[in-house]
């Protein structure tokens, strides 16, 4: 896919600027022994990004995160967050209050390529700035009535 390598490099650069270090992988083989990353990241600690006030884009994509490994307060302390990428995980559900701390600034969210069958009622409450919602390639069968009606800035 053209541009995918560039986007990945930009994401890594952005994470580095915010002081988050990615574990180094050996040239051959998988993640470093004992790193806990074999098979991808499975759980996040409570409020793992707190204090990163200038972070605008957060990529937590392509891991084995499940709903149990996604703390509801994961986005606390991110007052500038505009873009959230949670695609390509193992999320069968998302915490109802996950977006509350960032709804005033959030402009795009990627939930694609998970195991979602619905989203919790009120998930987008207060997210009036949301322009882009990507939730393709899930098993979404229905959404709570009126869930998207207040998303007046939604383009895609």
Tab-separated table of N, CA, C and O in Angstrom, residues 56-59 75 80-87 99 102-112 123-124 127-135 151 153-156:
chain	number	residue	atom	x	y	z
A	56	UNK	N	-1.118	14.472	20.112
A	56	UNK	CA	-2.276	14.686	19.249
A	56	UNK	C	-2.741	13.422	18.542
A	56	UNK	O	-3.902	13.316	18.166
A	57	UNK	N	-1.841	12.476	18.323
A	57	UNK	CA	-2.181	11.242	17.622
A	57	UNK	C	-1.665	10.063	18.427
A	57	UNK	O	-0.500	10.040	18.803
A	58	UNK	N	-2.547	9.113	18.685
A	58	UNK	CA	-2.178	7.922	19.443
A	58	UNK	C	-2.501	6.689	18.616
A	58	UNK	O	-3.651	6.469	18.243
A	59	UNK	N	-1.463	5.896	18.321
A	59	UNK	CA	-1.611	4.651	17.577
A	59	UNK	C	-1.432	3.491	18.545
A	59	UNK	O	-0.354	3.287	19.077
A	75	UNK	N	-7.334	7.224	28.242
A	75	UNK	CA	-7.106	8.493	27.564
A	75	UNK	C	-7.054	9.691	28.505
A	75	UNK	O	-6.977	10.832	28.053
A	80	UNK	N	-4.987	17.197	24.320
A	80	UNK	CA	-4.802	17.645	22.937
A	80	UNK	C	-5.071	16.549	21.910
A	80	UNK	O	-4.884	16.768	20.716
A	81	UNK	N	-5.513	15.378	22.359
A	81	UNK	CA	-5.661	14.240	21.447
A	81	UNK	C	-6.708	14.521	20.370
A	81	UNK	O	-7.845	14.863	20.667
A	82	UNK	N	-6.296	14.364	19.119
A	82	UNK	CA	-7.188	14.576	17.976
A	82	UNK	C	-7.464	13.293	17.213
A	82	UNK	O	-8.512	13.148	16.599
A	83	UNK	N	-6.499	12.362	17.224
A	83	UNK	CA	-6.605	11.157	16.413
A	83	UNK	C	-6.300	9.928	17.260
A	83	UNK	O	-5.241	9.863	17.882
A	84	UNK	N	-7.231	8.986	17.263
A	84	UNK	CA	-7.074	7.766	18.041
A	84	UNK	C	-7.215	6.561	17.117
A	84	UNK	O	-8.224	6.421	16.424
A	85	UNK	N	-6.192	5.706	17.106
A	85	UNK	CA	-6.181	4.524	16.252
A	85	UNK	C	-6.136	3.276	17.129
A	85	UNK	O	-5.136	3.021	17.785
A	86	UNK	N	-7.229	2.531	17.135
A	86	UNK	CA	-7.319	1.287	17.903
A	86	UNK	C	-7.604	0.096	16.997
A	86	UNK	O	-8.056	-0.945	17.451
A	87	UNK	N	-7.359	0.242	15.721
A	87	UNK	CA	-7.661	-0.809	14.757
A	87	UNK	C	-6.735	-2.010	14.876
A	87	UNK	O	-5.688	-1.964	15.520
A	99	UNK	N	-13.924	7.467	25.574
A	99	UNK	CA	-13.667	8.726	24.870
A	99	UNK	C	-13.948	9.974	25.704
A	99	UNK	O	-13.585	11.074	25.290
A	102	UNK	N	-11.409	12.867	26.060
A	102	UNK	CA	-10.888	13.514	24.851
A	102	UNK	C	-11.983	13.954	23.877
A	102	UNK	O	-11.674	14.438	22.788
A	103	UNK	N	-13.225	13.825	24.263
A	103	UNK	CA	-14.314	14.133	23.327
A	103	UNK	C	-14.289	15.574	22.829
A	103	UNK	O	-14.698	15.838	21.709
A	104	UNK	N	-13.803	16.493	23.614
A	104	UNK	CA	-13.767	17.893	23.188
A	104	UNK	C	-12.788	18.171	22.070
A	104	UNK	O	-12.936	19.152	21.342
A	105	UNK	N	-11.775	17.329	21.898
A	105	UNK	CA	-10.746	17.563	20.882
A	105	UNK	C	-10.681	16.477	19.814
A	105	UNK	O	-10.116	16.715	18.752
A	106	UNK	N	-11.254	15.312	20.060
A	106	UNK	CA	-11.121	14.174	19.153
A	106	UNK	C	-11.751	14.464	17.795
A	106	UNK	O	-12.910	14.859	17.712
A	107	UNK	N	-10.960	14.264	16.734
A	107	UNK	CA	-11.435	14.500	15.375
A	107	UNK	C	-11.541	13.228	14.551
A	107	UNK	O	-12.295	13.185	13.584
A	108	UNK	N	-10.779	12.198	14.909
A	108	UNK	CA	-10.891	10.940	14.166
A	108	UNK	C	-10.626	9.762	15.090
A	108	UNK	O	-9.831	9.858	16.025
A	109	UNK	N	-11.331	8.671	14.803
A	109	UNK	CA	-11.136	7.434	15.550
A	109	UNK	C	-11.184	6.265	14.577
A	109	UNK	O	-12.029	6.235	13.671
A	110	UNK	N	-10.245	5.345	14.746
A	110	UNK	CA	-10.185	4.143	13.923
A	110	UNK	C	-10.420	2.942	14.832
A	110	UNK	O	-9.655	2.705	15.762
A	111	UNK	N	-11.498	2.216	14.556
A	111	UNK	CA	-11.836	1.001	15.295
A	111	UNK	C	-11.880	-0.204	14.352
A	111	UNK	O	-12.306	-1.280	14.744
A	112	UNK	N	-11.451	-0.021	13.128
A	112	UNK	CA	-11.530	-1.059	12.100
A	112	UNK	C	-10.731	-2.296	12.473
A	112	UNK	O	-9.783	-2.239	13.244
A	123	UNK	N	-21.287	6.269	23.765
A	123	UNK	CA	-19.854	6.193	23.467
A	123	UNK	C	-19.335	7.495	22.861
A	123	UNK	O	-18.227	7.930	23.163
A	124	UNK	N	-20.131	8.146	22.011
A	124	UNK	CA	-19.695	9.373	21.345
A	124	UNK	C	-20.282	10.635	21.984
A	124	UNK	O	-20.139	11.719	21.416
A	127	UNK	N	-18.701	14.291	21.692
A	127	UNK	CA	-17.660	14.268	20.652
A	127	UNK	C	-18.100	15.053	19.419
A	127	UNK	O	-18.037	14.555	18.290
A	128	UNK	N	-18.517	16.270	19.616
A	128	UNK	CA	-19.030	17.099	18.526
A	128	UNK	C	-18.015	17.473	17.469
A	128	UNK	O	-18.377	17.886	16.373
A	129	UNK	N	-16.724	17.360	17.763
A	129	UNK	CA	-15.678	17.688	16.791
A	129	UNK	C	-15.280	16.495	15.925
A	129	UNK	O	-14.462	16.634	15.020
A	130	UNK	N	-15.844	15.309	16.202
A	130	UNK	CA	-15.469	14.098	15.471
A	130	UNK	C	-15.851	14.231	13.997
A	130	UNK	O	-17.004	14.467	13.663
A	131	UNK	N	-14.849	14.088	13.127
A	131	UNK	CA	-15.058	14.206	11.689
A	131	UNK	C	-14.956	12.863	10.982
A	131	UNK	O	-15.602	12.646	9.969
A	132	UNK	N	-14.103	11.983	11.483
A	132	UNK	CA	-13.838	10.722	10.803
A	132	UNK	C	-14.015	9.555	11.758
A	132	UNK	O	-13.392	9.515	12.812
A	133	UNK	N	-14.858	8.633	11.372
A	133	UNK	CA	-15.123	7.425	12.149
A	133	UNK	C	-14.933	6.227	11.226
A	133	UNK	O	-15.639	6.085	10.235
A	134	UNK	N	-13.936	5.411	11.547
A	134	UNK	CA	-13.654	4.222	10.755
A	134	UNK	C	-13.898	3.001	11.627
A	134	UNK	O	-13.223	2.810	12.638
A	135	UNK	N	-14.870	2.193	11.247
A	135	UNK	CA	-15.189	0.989	12.018
A	135	UNK	C	-15.447	-0.191	11.079
A	135	UNK	O	-16.173	-1.112	11.427
A	151	UNK	N	-23.367	13.875	16.120
A	151	UNK	CA	-22.050	14.030	15.489
A	151	UNK	C	-22.203	14.872	14.231
A	151	UNK	O	-22.068	14.403	13.112
A	153	UNK	N	-20.369	17.172	12.935
A	153	UNK	CA	-19.155	17.442	12.150
A	153	UNK	C	-18.698	16.220	11.367
A	153	UNK	O	-17.733	16.309	10.606
A	154	UNK	N	-19.383	15.088	11.536
A	154	UNK	CA	-18.956	13.836	10.912
A	154	UNK	C	-18.991	13.950	9.380
A	154	UNK	O	-19.998	14.311	8.796
A	155	UNK	N	-17.846	13.644	8.778
A	155	UNK	CA	-17.708	13.693	7.316
A	155	UNK	C	-17.706	12.287	6.753
A	155	UNK	O	-18.306	12.003	5.733
A	156	UNK	N	-16.994	11.386	7.435
A	156	UNK	CA	-16.778	10.032	6.904
A	156	UNK	C	-16.820	9.051	8.034
A	156	UNK	O	-16.258	9.228	9.064
